[in-house]
mmCIF file of the C-alpha atoms, coordinates in Angstrom:
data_MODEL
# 
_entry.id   MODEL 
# 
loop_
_atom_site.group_PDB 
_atom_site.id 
_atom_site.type_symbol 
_atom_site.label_atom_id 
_atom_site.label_alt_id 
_atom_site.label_comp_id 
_atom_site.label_asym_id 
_atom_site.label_entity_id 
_atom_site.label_seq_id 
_atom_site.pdbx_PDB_ins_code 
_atom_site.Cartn_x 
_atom_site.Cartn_y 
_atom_site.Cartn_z 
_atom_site.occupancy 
_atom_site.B_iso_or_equiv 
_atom_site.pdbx_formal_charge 
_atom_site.auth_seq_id 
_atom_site.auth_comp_id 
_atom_site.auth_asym_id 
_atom_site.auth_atom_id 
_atom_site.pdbx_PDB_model_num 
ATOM 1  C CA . UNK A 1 1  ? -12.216 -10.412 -8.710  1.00 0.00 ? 1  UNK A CA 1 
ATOM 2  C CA . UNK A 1 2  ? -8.860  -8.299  -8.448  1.00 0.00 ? 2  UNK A CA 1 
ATOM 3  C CA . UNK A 1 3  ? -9.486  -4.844  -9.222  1.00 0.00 ? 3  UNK A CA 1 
ATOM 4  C CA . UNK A 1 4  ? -6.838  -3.218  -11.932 1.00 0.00 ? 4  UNK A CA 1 
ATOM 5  C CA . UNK A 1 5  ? -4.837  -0.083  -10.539 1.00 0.00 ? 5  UNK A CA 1 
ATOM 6  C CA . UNK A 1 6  ? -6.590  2.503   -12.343 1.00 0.00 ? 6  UNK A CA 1 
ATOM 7  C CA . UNK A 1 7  ? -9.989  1.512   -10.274 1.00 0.00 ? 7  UNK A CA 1 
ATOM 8  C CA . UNK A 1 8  ? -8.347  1.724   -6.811  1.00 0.00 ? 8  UNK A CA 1 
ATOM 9  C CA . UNK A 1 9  ? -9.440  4.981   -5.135  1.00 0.00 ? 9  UNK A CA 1 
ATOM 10 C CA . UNK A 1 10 ? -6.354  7.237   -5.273  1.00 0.00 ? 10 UNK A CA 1 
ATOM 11 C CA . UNK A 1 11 ? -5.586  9.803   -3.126  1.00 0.00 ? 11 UNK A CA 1 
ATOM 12 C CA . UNK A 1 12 ? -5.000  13.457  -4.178  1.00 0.00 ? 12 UNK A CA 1 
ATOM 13 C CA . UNK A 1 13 ? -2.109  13.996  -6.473  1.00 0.00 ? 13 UNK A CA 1 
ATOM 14 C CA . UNK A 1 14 ? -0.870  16.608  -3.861  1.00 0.00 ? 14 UNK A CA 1 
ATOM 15 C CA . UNK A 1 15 ? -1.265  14.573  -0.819  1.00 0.00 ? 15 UNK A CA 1 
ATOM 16 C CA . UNK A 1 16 ? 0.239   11.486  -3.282  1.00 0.00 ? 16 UNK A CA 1 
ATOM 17 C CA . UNK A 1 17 ? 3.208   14.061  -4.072  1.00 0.00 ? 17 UNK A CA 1 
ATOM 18 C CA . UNK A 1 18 ? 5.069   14.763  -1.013  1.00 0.00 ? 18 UNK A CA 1 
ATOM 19 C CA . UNK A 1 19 ? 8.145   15.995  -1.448  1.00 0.00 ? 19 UNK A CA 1 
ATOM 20 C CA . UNK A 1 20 ? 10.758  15.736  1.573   1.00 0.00 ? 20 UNK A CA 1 
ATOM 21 C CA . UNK A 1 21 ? 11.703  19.254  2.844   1.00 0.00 ? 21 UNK A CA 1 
ATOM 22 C CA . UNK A 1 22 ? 9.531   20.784  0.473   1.00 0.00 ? 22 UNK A CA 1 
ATOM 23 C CA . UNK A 1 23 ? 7.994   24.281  0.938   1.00 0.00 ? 23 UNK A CA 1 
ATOM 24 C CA . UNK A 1 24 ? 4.664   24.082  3.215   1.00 0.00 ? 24 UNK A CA 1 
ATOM 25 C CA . UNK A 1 25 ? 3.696   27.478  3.403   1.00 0.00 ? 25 UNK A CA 1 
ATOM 26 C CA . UNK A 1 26 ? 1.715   27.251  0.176   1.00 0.00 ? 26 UNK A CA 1 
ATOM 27 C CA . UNK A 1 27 ? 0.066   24.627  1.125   1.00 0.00 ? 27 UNK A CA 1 
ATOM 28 C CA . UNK A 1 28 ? -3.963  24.738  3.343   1.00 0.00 ? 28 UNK A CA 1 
ATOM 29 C CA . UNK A 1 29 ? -4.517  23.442  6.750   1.00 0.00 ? 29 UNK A CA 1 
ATOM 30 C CA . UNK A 1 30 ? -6.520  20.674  4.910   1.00 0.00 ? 30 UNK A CA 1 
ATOM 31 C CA . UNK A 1 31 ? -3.757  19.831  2.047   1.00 0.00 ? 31 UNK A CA 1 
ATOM 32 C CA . UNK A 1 32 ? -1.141  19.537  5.365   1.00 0.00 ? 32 UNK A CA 1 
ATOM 33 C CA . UNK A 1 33 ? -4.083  17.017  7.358   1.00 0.00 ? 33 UNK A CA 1 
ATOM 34 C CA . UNK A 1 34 ? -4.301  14.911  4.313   1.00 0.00 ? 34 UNK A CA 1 
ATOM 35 C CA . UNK A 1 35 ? -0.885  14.775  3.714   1.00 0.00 ? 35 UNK A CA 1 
ATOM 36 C CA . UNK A 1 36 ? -0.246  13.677  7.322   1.00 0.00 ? 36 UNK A CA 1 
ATOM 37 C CA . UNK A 1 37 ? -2.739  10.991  7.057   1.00 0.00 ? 37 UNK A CA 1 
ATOM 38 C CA . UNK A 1 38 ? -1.381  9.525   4.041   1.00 0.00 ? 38 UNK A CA 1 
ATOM 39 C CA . UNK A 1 39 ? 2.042   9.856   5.526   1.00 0.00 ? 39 UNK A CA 1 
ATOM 40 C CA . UNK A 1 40 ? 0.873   8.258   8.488   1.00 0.00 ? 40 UNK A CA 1 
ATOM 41 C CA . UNK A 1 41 ? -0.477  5.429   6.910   1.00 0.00 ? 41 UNK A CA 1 
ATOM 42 C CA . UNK A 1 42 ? 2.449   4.774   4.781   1.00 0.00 ? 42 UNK A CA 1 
ATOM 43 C CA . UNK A 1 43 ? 4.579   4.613   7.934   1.00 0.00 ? 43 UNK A CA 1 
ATOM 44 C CA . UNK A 1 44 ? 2.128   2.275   8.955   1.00 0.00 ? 44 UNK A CA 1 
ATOM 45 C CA . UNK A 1 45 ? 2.659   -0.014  6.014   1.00 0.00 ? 45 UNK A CA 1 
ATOM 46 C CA . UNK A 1 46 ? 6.521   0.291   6.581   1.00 0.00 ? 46 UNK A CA 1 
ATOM 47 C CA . UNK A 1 47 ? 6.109   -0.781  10.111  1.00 0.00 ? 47 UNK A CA 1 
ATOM 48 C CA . UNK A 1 48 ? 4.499   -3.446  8.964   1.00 0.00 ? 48 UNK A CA 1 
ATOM 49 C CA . UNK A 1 49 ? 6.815   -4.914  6.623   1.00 0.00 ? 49 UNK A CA 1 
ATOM 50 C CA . UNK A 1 50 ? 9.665   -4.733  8.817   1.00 0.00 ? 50 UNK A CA 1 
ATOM 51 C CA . UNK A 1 51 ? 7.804   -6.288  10.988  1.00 0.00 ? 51 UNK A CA 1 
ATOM 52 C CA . UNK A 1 52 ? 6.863   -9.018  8.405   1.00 0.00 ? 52 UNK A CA 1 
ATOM 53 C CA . UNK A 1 53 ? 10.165  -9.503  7.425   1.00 0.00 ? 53 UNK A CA 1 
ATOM 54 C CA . UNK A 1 54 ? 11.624  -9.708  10.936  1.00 0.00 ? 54 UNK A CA 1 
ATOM 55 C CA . UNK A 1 55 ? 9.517   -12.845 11.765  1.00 0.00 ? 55 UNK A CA 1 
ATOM 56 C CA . UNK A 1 56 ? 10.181  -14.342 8.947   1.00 0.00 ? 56 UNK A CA 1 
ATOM 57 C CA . UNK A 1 57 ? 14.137  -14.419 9.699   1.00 0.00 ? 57 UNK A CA 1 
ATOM 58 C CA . UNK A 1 58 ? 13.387  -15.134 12.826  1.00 0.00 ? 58 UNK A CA 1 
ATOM 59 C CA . UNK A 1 59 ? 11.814  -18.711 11.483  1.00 0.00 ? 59 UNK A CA 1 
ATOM 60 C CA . UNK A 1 60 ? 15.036  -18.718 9.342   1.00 0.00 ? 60 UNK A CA 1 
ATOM 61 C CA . UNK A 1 61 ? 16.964  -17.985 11.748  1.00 0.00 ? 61 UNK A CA 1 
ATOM 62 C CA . UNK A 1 62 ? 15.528  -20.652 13.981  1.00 0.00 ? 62 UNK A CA 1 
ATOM 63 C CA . UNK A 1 63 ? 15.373  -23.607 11.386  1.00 0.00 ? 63 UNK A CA 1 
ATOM 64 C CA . UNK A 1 64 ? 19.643  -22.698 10.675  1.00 0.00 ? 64 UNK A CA 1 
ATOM 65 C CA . UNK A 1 65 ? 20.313  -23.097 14.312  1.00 0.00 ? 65 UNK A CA 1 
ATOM 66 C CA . UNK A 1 66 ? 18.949  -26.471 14.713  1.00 0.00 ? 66 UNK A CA 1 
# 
């Protein structure tokens, strides 16, 4: 069974709210980890699209040049 959005766990709204070139100085040790995680994971989940869509033009690619 799917779950609906507002089940999913959710992260902090401050680590969810990361603003580019924002001010850190206000922010704890522990609101910069967090925010470094979930950064880290969303690069993660970028990597992995690219990487997703980079095969599949590659297969695209491939079936073209035939």
């Amino acid at each position: 069974m799917a779950a609906f959005d507002d089940e999913l766990p959710r992260a902090p709204a401050a680590a969810r709210e990361h603003v580019i070139g924002q001010d850190l100085s206000t922010l704890s040790v522990e609101e910069l980890t967090r925010r470094i995680a979930v950064l880290k994971s969303e690069i993660e989940r970028l990597e992995a699209a690219v990487a997703a869509k980079t095969a599949h033009r590659s297969v695209a690619d491939s079936l073209f040049r035939s």
